[in-house]
Amino acid sequence: MGQGAAVDRLMAGMTLKEKIGQLNLLPAGQGLVTGAQAPTTLSQRLDAGQVGAIFGTKSLASARAMQERALAGSRLGIPLFFAEDVIHGHRTVFPLNIALACSWDMALIEATSAHAAAEATAEGLHQVYAPMLDISRDPRWGRVAEGPGEDPLLASRIAAAATQGFQGAGLGTPERVAACLKHFVAYGAPQSGRDYDNVSMAWEDLIETYLPPFAAGIEAGAASVMVAFNAVNRLPMHANAPLVEGWLRGCQGFDGLVVSDYTGVKELVAHGLGPAPVAVARALHAGIDMDMVGEDYLNELPALATEGLAARTAGLAMSPAAVRRLIDRACRRVLTFKARLGLLDDPFRGMAGKAPARAEGRALARKAAAQSAVLLKNDGLLPLAPGSRMALIGPFAADRANMLGTWAVSGRAEDVVPLDRAIAALTGQAPTVCWGANIVDEPWLEARLNCHGTTVTRDPREESALLAEAVAAALAADVVVAAVGEAKEHAGESSSRLAVDLPAPQRRLIAALAGTGKPLLVVVFAGRPLALGEAATQADALLYAWHGGVAGPEGVADLIFGAAEPSGRLAVTLPAHPGEVPLTYACDTTGRPWPGRFGKFLTGWLDMPDDAPRFPFGFGLGYSAVRYGRPILCRHAAHADETVTLLLGIENTGNRPALETVQLYASDPVARVTRPGRKLIDFQQVALAPGEAREVRFAVTADQFRYPMAPTLETVEWVRDPGMVGLHVGPNSRDTQEVALTWLD
Ligand code: BGC
């Protein structure tokens, strides 16, 4: 029987109660309980046929047991599907997504997603709550760690690569899972960087910056979407029919499954959208097919389906028949998703439990860690020669747990090889390790960081004693490596920060180490782009290593000793000062341009020094030197239907291999509205052997200069301005060469 026919047959035979049960999405929680103990809510629900899917099972055995229980409780034998937060790897934890984005390597991102999918399917999982596609230009927001960075083009390519990696040839492909694009939409742009807060922005910004990664994920075939907690322009996403049913399904042709976020339907009440029945009617009407955790669909839909909803309180009248039609619509989508996964044919499909080799995952994780770290500064210190006496100082010198980063729910700290051991294994020489500074020095903050785990350990001695010990260790060494940064709980969900800088005790440690005059490498392990302040000038070399996953420290060791070449490029701008957020390289031009030197009546900050170290979007150093030739256009004027080739010679003039990311930006100085001073329109990664020269070609089309004009979401018009535009090519968003092109029409 075809998938459609199987779904039709089930729909025809199901009762209203059974259909509502399919819309209920529950956490595995305490799992199943049998025997003398009181049954869990989950087991009661399964017995009553009131669960459509479960997320967060931690083993194949429990998934199997739950599937068996669900089948026994379902009159028509409808199976569950199983989901999990597989955000940057499953058992093998890869670098944070923001770190992977800094690799700019789509094959790598696809490979990490495919590996995570294979590990997930081996545990009976069918869907992952990834990729997370929230563009963020506000480092205060803790979930910047989970996302693709600040740029829509880079994020869109990541969306396609990750979706492809998770899903392979499509749903039902062995060892692959369904992707779930999240969080739809603009979750990364909350007011003041506070997690869960609402978003107000011009429709043009939503359409041009925040929606494209979702469009790219859908284009790549993503099978599901999760909506965001926030409101966009006053309408919460869990009730946002214009964006979900309108843009996502109507404009993009998405025909998959839409799930709520955790209790997101219930939260419509706190958003001020009415009592529970109204919230449920709104969410269902908006196209939210499954209700995660809150059970409001389960509780409210039976009455709504018989009584309907009066317009009195809701501004949304619904007859009982209309409610039943919406229940049918959502239930059909859930069943279609299960059919596409092959579960209607075989509920135990893929539960053979064959996981990919751990060694393969580790090797990939190590490569990913090396490619994700960004070398920001190198005054001739790196790569280090083995044999030098190293003092490795700081709270992350021998750390395991924080290396996993946020949202590593299936990772194990024991799998991390910490930096001191990674260095010893690589060089055969153990560094002198010294704690140096506590991660934070405010006890209340430490308690908050620890409320989700116990990763922030501290040394109870006075700071002066810690610093004295660190300085003594530094003075006895040839080279000093400071391992500093954020705890994993510093970034992630519900972990927004007011001031995005290195915690104060670690800043004092770096200053003390710099004071010794010993060559100093600072390695930053963090979940967000931090303003590095003085540390950027005090260090001789600076490596931004993020939270790099199970093999993060090994990747760092490879880089600092030259066993791997640094090739990471920032996927987000690093603020020069914690107060200059939100920020992006792609800001619209003003009449008094920024950035530049501060001058009276120019855009900028009075109290920011002109020489504050800036690390722009796209920036990153390697160990070799790559020379850029002059960009040449095959023609300087073209019609809109023509493709213009931009040619550029690049040459590796150093004596080490290089992986160069050549970036192409556009500007539109003669437009009908203010446009970004730079906007990434293409990039290419080119491997260059020492001494090798290559020609890079970009195909430039008029489409790349289109932008939306949208008085409302429904009246968007994509426009383009004939006349002169700028093409800026270079190794990052700042250090570019420009050529002008004229569109004749
Ligand atoms: C997060 C989602 C996650 C879900 C399920 C929510 O709190 O916002 O990203 O997928 O929980 O764990």
PDB file of N, CA, C and O in Angstrom, residues 620-684:
ATOM      1  N   GLY A 620      40.301  35.314  10.124  1.00  0.00           N
ATOM      2  CA  GLY A 620      41.032  34.199  10.715  1.00  0.00           C
ATOM      3  C   GLY A 620      42.384  34.096  10.025  1.00  0.00           C
ATOM      4  O   GLY A 620      42.510  34.402   8.841  1.00  0.00           O
ATOM      5  N   LEU A 621      43.402  33.717  10.786  1.00  0.00           N
ATOM      6  CA  LEU A 621      44.754  33.614  10.226  1.00  0.00           C
ATOM      7  C   LEU A 621      45.126  32.154  10.003  1.00  0.00           C
ATOM      8  O   LEU A 621      44.528  31.253  10.592  1.00  0.00           O
ATOM      9  N   GLY A 622      46.124  31.948   9.165  1.00  0.00           N
ATOM     10  CA  GLY A 622      46.714  30.625   9.011  1.00  0.00           C
ATOM     11  C   GLY A 622      48.199  30.733   9.320  1.00  0.00           C
ATOM     12  O   GLY A 622      48.684  31.809   9.690  1.00  0.00           O
ATOM     13  N   TYR A 623      48.928  29.636   9.147  1.00  0.00           N
ATOM     14  CA  TYR A 623      50.379  29.697   9.374  1.00  0.00           C
ATOM     15  C   TYR A 623      51.140  30.083   8.109  1.00  0.00           C
ATOM     16  O   TYR A 623      52.290  30.460   8.155  1.00  0.00           O
ATOM     17  N   SER A 624      50.478  29.927   6.950  1.00  0.00           N
ATOM     18  CA  SER A 624      51.150  30.307   5.722  1.00  0.00           C
ATOM     19  C   SER A 624      50.729  31.734   5.370  1.00  0.00           C
ATOM     20  O   SER A 624      49.995  32.356   6.125  1.00  0.00           O
ATOM     21  N   ALA A 625      51.167  32.240   4.258  1.00  0.00           N
ATOM     22  CA  ALA A 625      50.756  33.579   3.833  1.00  0.00           C
ATOM     23  C   ALA A 625      50.104  33.443   2.465  1.00  0.00           C
ATOM     24  O   ALA A 625      50.695  32.863   1.555  1.00  0.00           O
ATOM     25  N   VAL A 626      48.912  33.964   2.331  1.00  0.00           N
ATOM     26  CA  VAL A 626      48.228  33.874   1.039  1.00  0.00           C
ATOM     27  C   VAL A 626      48.104  35.275   0.464  1.00  0.00           C
ATOM     28  O   VAL A 626      47.590  36.185   1.123  1.00  0.00           O
ATOM     29  N   ARG A 627      48.635  35.416  -0.763  1.00  0.00           N
ATOM     30  CA  ARG A 627      48.589  36.733  -1.397  1.00  0.00           C
ATOM     31  C   ARG A 627      47.422  36.799  -2.368  1.00  0.00           C
ATOM     32  O   ARG A 627      47.203  35.875  -3.149  1.00  0.00           O
ATOM     33  N   TYR A 628      46.674  37.883  -2.293  1.00  0.00           N
ATOM     34  CA  TYR A 628      45.541  38.088  -3.196  1.00  0.00           C
ATOM     35  C   TYR A 628      45.968  38.992  -4.344  1.00  0.00           C
ATOM     36  O   TYR A 628      46.516  40.077  -4.115  1.00  0.00           O
ATOM     37  N   GLY A 629      45.705  38.564  -5.594  1.00  0.00           N
ATOM     38  CA  GLY A 629      45.933  39.435  -6.747  1.00  0.00           C
ATOM     39  C   GLY A 629      44.775  40.418  -6.875  1.00  0.00           C
ATOM     40  O   GLY A 629      43.855  40.439  -6.049  1.00  0.00           O
ATOM     41  N   ARG A 630      44.818  41.206  -7.931  1.00  0.00           N
ATOM     42  CA  ARG A 630      43.727  42.169  -8.129  1.00  0.00           C
ATOM     43  C   ARG A 630      42.528  41.461  -8.746  1.00  0.00           C
ATOM     44  O   ARG A 630      42.667  40.727  -9.717  1.00  0.00           O
ATOM     45  N   PRO A 631      41.323  41.696  -8.222  1.00  0.00           N
ATOM     46  CA  PRO A 631      40.150  41.072  -8.835  1.00  0.00           C
ATOM     47  C   PRO A 631      39.856  41.686 -10.200  1.00  0.00           C
ATOM     48  O   PRO A 631      40.023  42.895 -10.386  1.00  0.00           O
ATOM     49  N   ILE A 632      39.476  40.846 -11.138  1.00  0.00           N
ATOM     50  CA  ILE A 632      39.189  41.328 -12.494  1.00  0.00           C
ATOM     51  C   ILE A 632      37.785  40.876 -12.875  1.00  0.00           C
ATOM     52  O   ILE A 632      37.425  39.705 -12.665  1.00  0.00           O
ATOM     53  N   LEU A 633      37.014  41.799 -13.451  1.00  0.00           N
ATOM     54  CA  LEU A 633      35.684  41.419 -13.944  1.00  0.00           C
ATOM     55  C   LEU A 633      35.774  41.166 -15.434  1.00  0.00           C
ATOM     56  O   LEU A 633      36.465  41.902 -16.153  1.00  0.00           O
ATOM     57  N   CYS A 634      35.053  40.164 -15.921  1.00  0.00           N
ATOM     58  CA  CYS A 634      35.115  39.882 -17.364  1.00  0.00           C
ATOM     59  C   CYS A 634      34.443  41.007 -18.145  1.00  0.00           C
ATOM     60  O   CYS A 634      34.722  41.217 -19.304  1.00  0.00           O
ATOM     61  N   ARG A 635      33.533  41.739 -17.510  1.00  0.00           N
ATOM     62  CA  ARG A 635      32.986  42.957 -18.122  1.00  0.00           C
ATOM     63  C   ARG A 635      32.535  43.880 -17.002  1.00  0.00           C
ATOM     64  O   ARG A 635      32.217  43.407 -15.908  1.00  0.00           O
ATOM     65  N   HIS A 636      32.508  45.150 -17.275  1.00  0.00           N
ATOM     66  CA  HIS A 636      32.182  46.094 -16.204  1.00  0.00           C
ATOM     67  C   HIS A 636      30.740  46.543 -16.232  1.00  0.00           C
ATOM     68  O   HIS A 636      30.282  47.233 -15.325  1.00  0.00           O
ATOM     69  N   ALA A 637      30.029  46.166 -17.313  1.00  0.00           N
ATOM     70  CA  ALA A 637      28.601  46.481 -17.385  1.00  0.00           C
ATOM     71  C   ALA A 637      27.906  45.251 -17.955  1.00  0.00           C
ATOM     72  O   ALA A 637      28.458  44.560 -18.818  1.00  0.00           O
ATOM     73  N   ALA A 638      26.712  44.964 -17.438  1.00  0.00           N
ATOM     74  CA  ALA A 638      26.029  43.753 -17.912  1.00  0.00           C
ATOM     75  C   ALA A 638      24.531  43.930 -17.785  1.00  0.00           C
ATOM     76  O   ALA A 638      24.044  44.739 -16.982  1.00  0.00           O
ATOM     77  N   HIS A 639      23.805  43.164 -18.604  1.00  0.00           N
ATOM     78  CA  HIS A 639      22.349  43.133 -18.479  1.00  0.00           C
ATOM     79  C   HIS A 639      21.974  42.157 -17.369  1.00  0.00           C
ATOM     80  O   HIS A 639      22.727  41.246 -17.027  1.00  0.00           O
ATOM     81  N   ALA A 640      20.747  42.353 -16.873  1.00  0.00           N
ATOM     82  CA  ALA A 640      20.323  41.595 -15.689  1.00  0.00           C
ATOM     83  C   ALA A 640      20.289  40.083 -15.930  1.00  0.00           C
ATOM     84  O   ALA A 640      20.403  39.307 -14.983  1.00  0.00           O
ATOM     85  N   ASP A 641      20.140  39.670 -17.194  1.00  0.00           N
ATOM     86  CA  ASP A 641      20.076  38.217 -17.433  1.00  0.00           C
ATOM     87  C   ASP A 641      21.463  37.625 -17.722  1.00  0.00           C
ATOM     88  O   ASP A 641      21.584  36.458 -18.063  1.00  0.00           O
ATOM     89  N   GLU A 642      22.488  38.432 -17.593  1.00  0.00           N
ATOM     90  CA  GLU A 642      23.841  37.927 -17.874  1.00  0.00           C
ATOM     91  C   GLU A 642      24.583  37.563 -16.590  1.00  0.00           C
ATOM     92  O   GLU A 642      24.311  38.122 -15.536  1.00  0.00           O
ATOM     93  N   THR A 643      25.518  36.636 -16.738  1.00  0.00           N
ATOM     94  CA  THR A 643      26.369  36.276 -15.601  1.00  0.00           C
ATOM     95  C   THR A 643      27.732  36.923 -15.811  1.00  0.00           C
ATOM     96  O   THR A 643      28.301  36.849 -16.903  1.00  0.00           O
ATOM     97  N   VAL A 644      28.218  37.567 -14.797  1.00  0.00           N
ATOM     98  CA  VAL A 644      29.518  38.244 -14.889  1.00  0.00           C
ATOM     99  C   VAL A 644      30.528  37.416 -14.098  1.00  0.00           C
ATOM    100  O   VAL A 644      30.269  37.030 -12.958  1.00  0.00           O
ATOM    101  N   THR A 645      31.669  37.153 -14.704  1.00  0.00           N
ATOM    102  CA  THR A 645      32.682  36.379 -13.980  1.00  0.00           C
ATOM    103  C   THR A 645      33.674  37.309 -13.309  1.00  0.00           C
ATOM    104  O   THR A 645      34.190  38.237 -13.937  1.00  0.00           O
ATOM    105  N   LEU A 646      33.901  37.036 -12.037  1.00  0.00           N
ATOM    106  CA  LEU A 646      34.960  37.761 -11.321  1.00  0.00           C
ATOM    107  C   LEU A 646      36.124  36.793 -11.151  1.00  0.00           C
ATOM    108  O   LEU A 646      35.940  35.674 -10.651  1.00  0.00           O
ATOM    109  N   LEU A 647      37.283  37.205 -11.593  1.00  0.00           N
ATOM    110  CA  LEU A 647      38.480  36.359 -11.529  1.00  0.00           C
ATOM    111  C   LEU A 647      39.458  36.920 -10.514  1.00  0.00           C
ATOM    112  O   LEU A 647      39.625  38.137 -10.416  1.00  0.00           O
ATOM    113  N   LEU A 648      40.089  35.998  -9.818  1.00  0.00           N
ATOM    114  CA  LEU A 648      41.022  36.457  -8.797  1.00  0.00           C
ATOM    115  C   LEU A 648      42.135  35.433  -8.676  1.00  0.00           C
ATOM    116  O   LEU A 648      41.870  34.236  -8.556  1.00  0.00           O
ATOM    117  N   GLY A 649      43.354  35.900  -8.706  1.00  0.00           N
ATOM    118  CA  GLY A 649      44.471  34.984  -8.486  1.00  0.00           C
ATOM    119  C   GLY A 649      44.853  35.002  -7.017  1.00  0.00           C
ATOM    120  O   GLY A 649      44.927  36.065  -6.401  1.00  0.00           O
ATOM    121  N   ILE A 650      45.063  33.829  -6.425  1.00  0.00           N
ATOM    122  CA  ILE A 650      45.598  33.794  -5.052  1.00  0.00           C
ATOM    123  C   ILE A 650      46.812  32.873  -5.036  1.00  0.00           C
ATOM    124  O   ILE A 650      46.887  31.919  -5.809  1.00  0.00           O
ATOM    125  N   GLU A 651      47.733  33.181  -4.163  1.00  0.00           N
ATOM    126  CA  GLU A 651      48.970  32.408  -4.150  1.00  0.00           C
ATOM    127  C   GLU A 651      49.428  32.171  -2.714  1.00  0.00           C
ATOM    128  O   GLU A 651      49.437  33.106  -1.894  1.00  0.00           O
ATOM    129  N   ASN A 652      49.785  30.957  -2.438  1.00  0.00           N
ATOM    130  CA  ASN A 652      50.338  30.628  -1.128  1.00  0.00           C
ATOM    131  C   ASN A 652      51.837  30.919  -1.173  1.00  0.00           C
ATOM    132  O   ASN A 652      52.621  30.157  -1.747  1.00  0.00           O
ATOM    133  N   THR A 653      52.226  32.030  -0.591  1.00  0.00           N
ATOM    134  CA  THR A 653      53.635  32.428  -0.670  1.00  0.00           C
ATOM    135  C   THR A 653      54.440  31.903   0.521  1.00  0.00           C
ATOM    136  O   THR A 653      55.630  32.174   0.634  1.00  0.00           O
ATOM    137  N   GLY A 654      53.767  31.193   1.402  1.00  0.00           N
ATOM    138  CA  GLY A 654      54.466  30.661   2.573  1.00  0.00           C
ATOM    139  C   GLY A 654      54.963  29.247   2.328  1.00  0.00           C
ATOM    140  O   GLY A 654      54.869  28.721   1.213  1.00  0.00           O
ATOM    141  N   ASN A 655      55.463  28.633   3.389  1.00  0.00           N
ATOM    142  CA  ASN A 655      56.015  27.287   3.209  1.00  0.00           C
ATOM    143  C   ASN A 655      55.184  26.219   3.926  1.00  0.00           C
ATOM    144  O   ASN A 655      55.686  25.162   4.261  1.00  0.00           O
ATOM    145  N   ARG A 656      53.887  26.533   4.165  1.00  0.00           N
ATOM    146  CA  ARG A 656      52.991  25.541   4.756  1.00  0.00           C
ATOM    147  C   ARG A 656      51.719  25.487   3.937  1.00  0.00           C
ATOM    148  O   ARG A 656      51.365  26.477   3.280  1.00  0.00           O
ATOM    149  N   PRO A 657      50.997  24.366   3.982  1.00  0.00           N
ATOM    150  CA  PRO A 657      49.730  24.309   3.240  1.00  0.00           C
ATOM    151  C   PRO A 657      48.715  25.287   3.839  1.00  0.00           C
ATOM    152  O   PRO A 657      48.799  25.620   5.025  1.00  0.00           O
ATOM    153  N   ALA A 658      47.772  25.729   3.010  1.00  0.00           N
ATOM    154  CA  ALA A 658      46.754  26.664   3.506  1.00  0.00           C
ATOM    155  C   ALA A 658      45.387  26.251   2.976  1.00  0.00           C
ATOM    156  O   ALA A 658      45.280  25.728   1.860  1.00  0.00           O
ATOM    157  N   LEU A 659      44.364  26.463   3.790  1.00  0.00           N
ATOM    158  CA  LEU A 659      42.987  26.310   3.316  1.00  0.00           C
ATOM    159  C   LEU A 659      42.380  27.701   3.403  1.00  0.00           C
ATOM    160  O   LEU A 659      42.076  28.195   4.483  1.00  0.00           O
ATOM    161  N   GLU A 660      42.279  28.348   2.244  1.00  0.00           N
ATOM    162  CA  GLU A 660      41.886  29.752   2.219  1.00  0.00           C
ATOM    163  C   GLU A 660      40.402  29.877   1.901  1.00  0.00           C
ATOM    164  O   GLU A 660      39.906  29.238   0.973  1.00  0.00           O
ATOM    165  N   THR A 661      39.691  30.708   2.671  1.00  0.00           N
ATOM    166  CA  THR A 661      38.271  30.954   2.381  1.00  0.00           C
ATOM    167  C   THR A 661      38.164  32.322   1.724  1.00  0.00           C
ATOM    168  O   THR A 661      38.300  33.355   2.392  1.00  0.00           O
ATOM    169  N   VAL A 662      37.960  32.304   0.422  1.00  0.00           N
ATOM    170  CA  VAL A 662      37.888  33.552  -0.342  1.00  0.00           C
ATOM    171  C   VAL A 662      36.435  34.032  -0.296  1.00  0.00           C
ATOM    172  O   VAL A 662      35.518  33.292  -0.642  1.00  0.00           O
ATOM    173  N   GLN A 663      36.258  35.260   0.156  1.00  0.00           N
ATOM    174  CA  GLN A 663      34.906  35.762   0.423  1.00  0.00           C
ATOM    175  C   GLN A 663      34.544  36.903  -0.527  1.00  0.00           C
ATOM    176  O   GLN A 663      35.363  37.788  -0.775  1.00  0.00           O
ATOM    177  N   LEU A 664      33.317  36.850  -1.025  1.00  0.00           N
ATOM    178  CA  LEU A 664      32.849  37.882  -1.951  1.00  0.00           C
ATOM    179  C   LEU A 664      31.648  38.605  -1.338  1.00  0.00           C
ATOM    180  O   LEU A 664      30.645  37.978  -0.990  1.00  0.00           O
ATOM    181  N   TYR A 665      31.799  39.906  -1.208  1.00  0.00           N
ATOM    182  CA  TYR A 665      30.746  40.739  -0.615  1.00  0.00           C
ATOM    183  C   TYR A 665      30.231  41.720  -1.667  1.00  0.00           C
ATOM    184  O   TYR A 665      30.943  42.065  -2.609  1.00  0.00           O
ATOM    185  N   ALA A 666      28.979  42.163  -1.454  1.00  0.00           N
ATOM    186  CA  ALA A 666      28.391  43.138  -2.368  1.00  0.00           C
ATOM    187  C   ALA A 666      28.017  44.393  -1.603  1.00  0.00           C
ATOM    188  O   ALA A 666      27.711  44.345  -0.411  1.00  0.00           O
ATOM    189  N   SER A 667      28.037  45.517  -2.303  1.00  0.00           N
ATOM    190  CA  SER A 667      27.449  46.739  -1.753  1.00  0.00           C
ATOM    191  C   SER A 667      26.628  47.390  -2.857  1.00  0.00           C
ATOM    192  O   SER A 667      26.845  47.116  -4.042  1.00  0.00           O
ATOM    193  N   ASP A 668      25.692  48.212  -2.454  1.00  0.00           N
ATOM    194  CA  ASP A 668      24.776  48.816  -3.422  1.00  0.00           C
ATOM    195  C   ASP A 668      24.655  50.300  -3.092  1.00  0.00           C
ATOM    196  O   ASP A 668      23.740  50.730  -2.389  1.00  0.00           O
ATOM    197  N   PRO A 669      25.617  51.081  -3.581  1.00  0.00           N
ATOM    198  CA  PRO A 669      25.669  52.483  -3.159  1.00  0.00           C
ATOM    199  C   PRO A 669      24.600  53.365  -3.798  1.00  0.00           C
ATOM    200  O   PRO A 669      24.441  54.504  -3.397  1.00  0.00           O
ATOM    201  N   VAL A 670      23.892  52.850  -4.795  1.00  0.00           N
ATOM    202  CA  VAL A 670      22.862  53.682  -5.431  1.00  0.00           C
ATOM    203  C   VAL A 670      21.550  52.898  -5.409  1.00  0.00           C
ATOM    204  O   VAL A 670      21.088  52.408  -6.433  1.00  0.00           O
ATOM    205  N   ALA A 671      20.983  52.757  -4.231  1.00  0.00           N
ATOM    206  CA  ALA A 671      19.772  51.958  -4.083  1.00  0.00           C
ATOM    207  C   ALA A 671      18.605  52.857  -3.696  1.00  0.00           C
ATOM    208  O   ALA A 671      18.784  54.038  -3.420  1.00  0.00           O
ATOM    209  N   ARG A 672      17.404  52.265  -3.652  1.00  0.00           N
ATOM    210  CA  ARG A 672      16.255  53.103  -3.290  1.00  0.00           C
ATOM    211  C   ARG A 672      16.068  53.202  -1.772  1.00  0.00           C
ATOM    212  O   ARG A 672      15.298  53.998  -1.296  1.00  0.00           O
ATOM    213  N   VAL A 673      16.782  52.312  -1.042  1.00  0.00           N
ATOM    214  CA  VAL A 673      16.795  52.414   0.422  1.00  0.00           C
ATOM    215  C   VAL A 673      18.238  52.197   0.879  1.00  0.00           C
ATOM    216  O   VAL A 673      19.092  51.812   0.085  1.00  0.00           O
ATOM    217  N   THR A 674      18.488  52.404   2.154  1.00  0.00           N
ATOM    218  CA  THR A 674      19.828  52.160   2.696  1.00  0.00           C
ATOM    219  C   THR A 674      20.110  50.665   2.710  1.00  0.00           C
ATOM    220  O   THR A 674      19.282  49.886   3.178  1.00  0.00           O
ATOM    221  N   ARG A 675      21.263  50.291   2.212  1.00  0.00           N
ATOM    222  CA  ARG A 675      21.629  48.872   2.135  1.00  0.00           C
ATOM    223  C   ARG A 675      22.873  48.624   2.987  1.00  0.00           C
ATOM    224  O   ARG A 675      23.609  49.564   3.317  1.00  0.00           O
ATOM    225  N   PRO A 676      23.153  47.337   3.328  1.00  0.00           N
ATOM    226  CA  PRO A 676      24.369  47.050   4.106  1.00  0.00           C
ATOM    227  C   PRO A 676      25.626  47.510   3.361  1.00  0.00           C
ATOM    228  O   PRO A 676      25.701  47.387   2.134  1.00  0.00           O
ATOM    229  N   GLY A 677      26.586  48.004   4.107  1.00  0.00           N
ATOM    230  CA  GLY A 677      27.848  48.435   3.507  1.00  0.00           C
ATOM    231  C   GLY A 677      28.585  47.271   2.862  1.00  0.00           C
ATOM    232  O   GLY A 677      29.392  47.435   1.946  1.00  0.00           O
ATOM    233  N   ARG A 678      28.341  46.066   3.366  1.00  0.00           N
ATOM    234  CA  ARG A 678      28.904  44.817   2.840  1.00  0.00           C
ATOM    235  C   ARG A 678      27.860  43.739   3.065  1.00  0.00           C
ATOM    236  O   ARG A 678      27.271  43.675   4.137  1.00  0.00           O
ATOM    237  N   LYS A 679      27.701  42.861   2.088  1.00  0.00           N
ATOM    238  CA  LYS A 679      26.832  41.703   2.318  1.00  0.00           C
ATOM    239  C   LYS A 679      27.445  40.503   1.614  1.00  0.00           C
ATOM    240  O   LYS A 679      27.733  40.568   0.412  1.00  0.00           O
ATOM    241  N   LEU A 680      27.668  39.443   2.351  1.00  0.00           N
ATOM    242  CA  LEU A 680      28.299  38.258   1.761  1.00  0.00           C
ATOM    243  C   LEU A 680      27.387  37.676   0.692  1.00  0.00           C
ATOM    244  O   LEU A 680      26.207  37.405   0.955  1.00  0.00           O
ATOM    245  N   ILE A 681      27.930  37.499  -0.529  1.00  0.00           N
ATOM    246  CA  ILE A 681      27.103  36.888  -1.574  1.00  0.00           C
ATOM    247  C   ILE A 681      27.684  35.569  -2.079  1.00  0.00           C
ATOM    248  O   ILE A 681      27.005  34.821  -2.762  1.00  0.00           O
ATOM    249  N   ASP A 682      28.915  35.273  -1.735  1.00  0.00           N
ATOM    250  CA  ASP A 682      29.475  33.974  -2.148  1.00  0.00           C
ATOM    251  C   ASP A 682      30.799  33.763  -1.411  1.00  0.00           C
ATOM    252  O   ASP A 682      31.395  34.721  -0.908  1.00  0.00           O
ATOM    253  N   PHE A 683      31.237  32.520  -1.336  1.00  0.00           N
ATOM    254  CA  PHE A 683      32.580  32.235  -0.826  1.00  0.00           C
ATOM    255  C   PHE A 683      33.032  30.892  -1.376  1.00  0.00           C
ATOM    256  O   PHE A 683      32.217  30.066  -1.780  1.00  0.00           O
ATOM    257  N   GLN A 684      34.334  30.727  -1.402  1.00  0.00           N
ATOM    258  CA  GLN A 684      34.899  29.448  -1.857  1.00  0.00           C
ATOM    259  C   GLN A 684      36.079  29.095  -0.980  1.00  0.00           C
ATOM    260  O   GLN A 684      36.873  29.976  -0.630  1.00  0.00           O
TER     261      GLN A 684
END
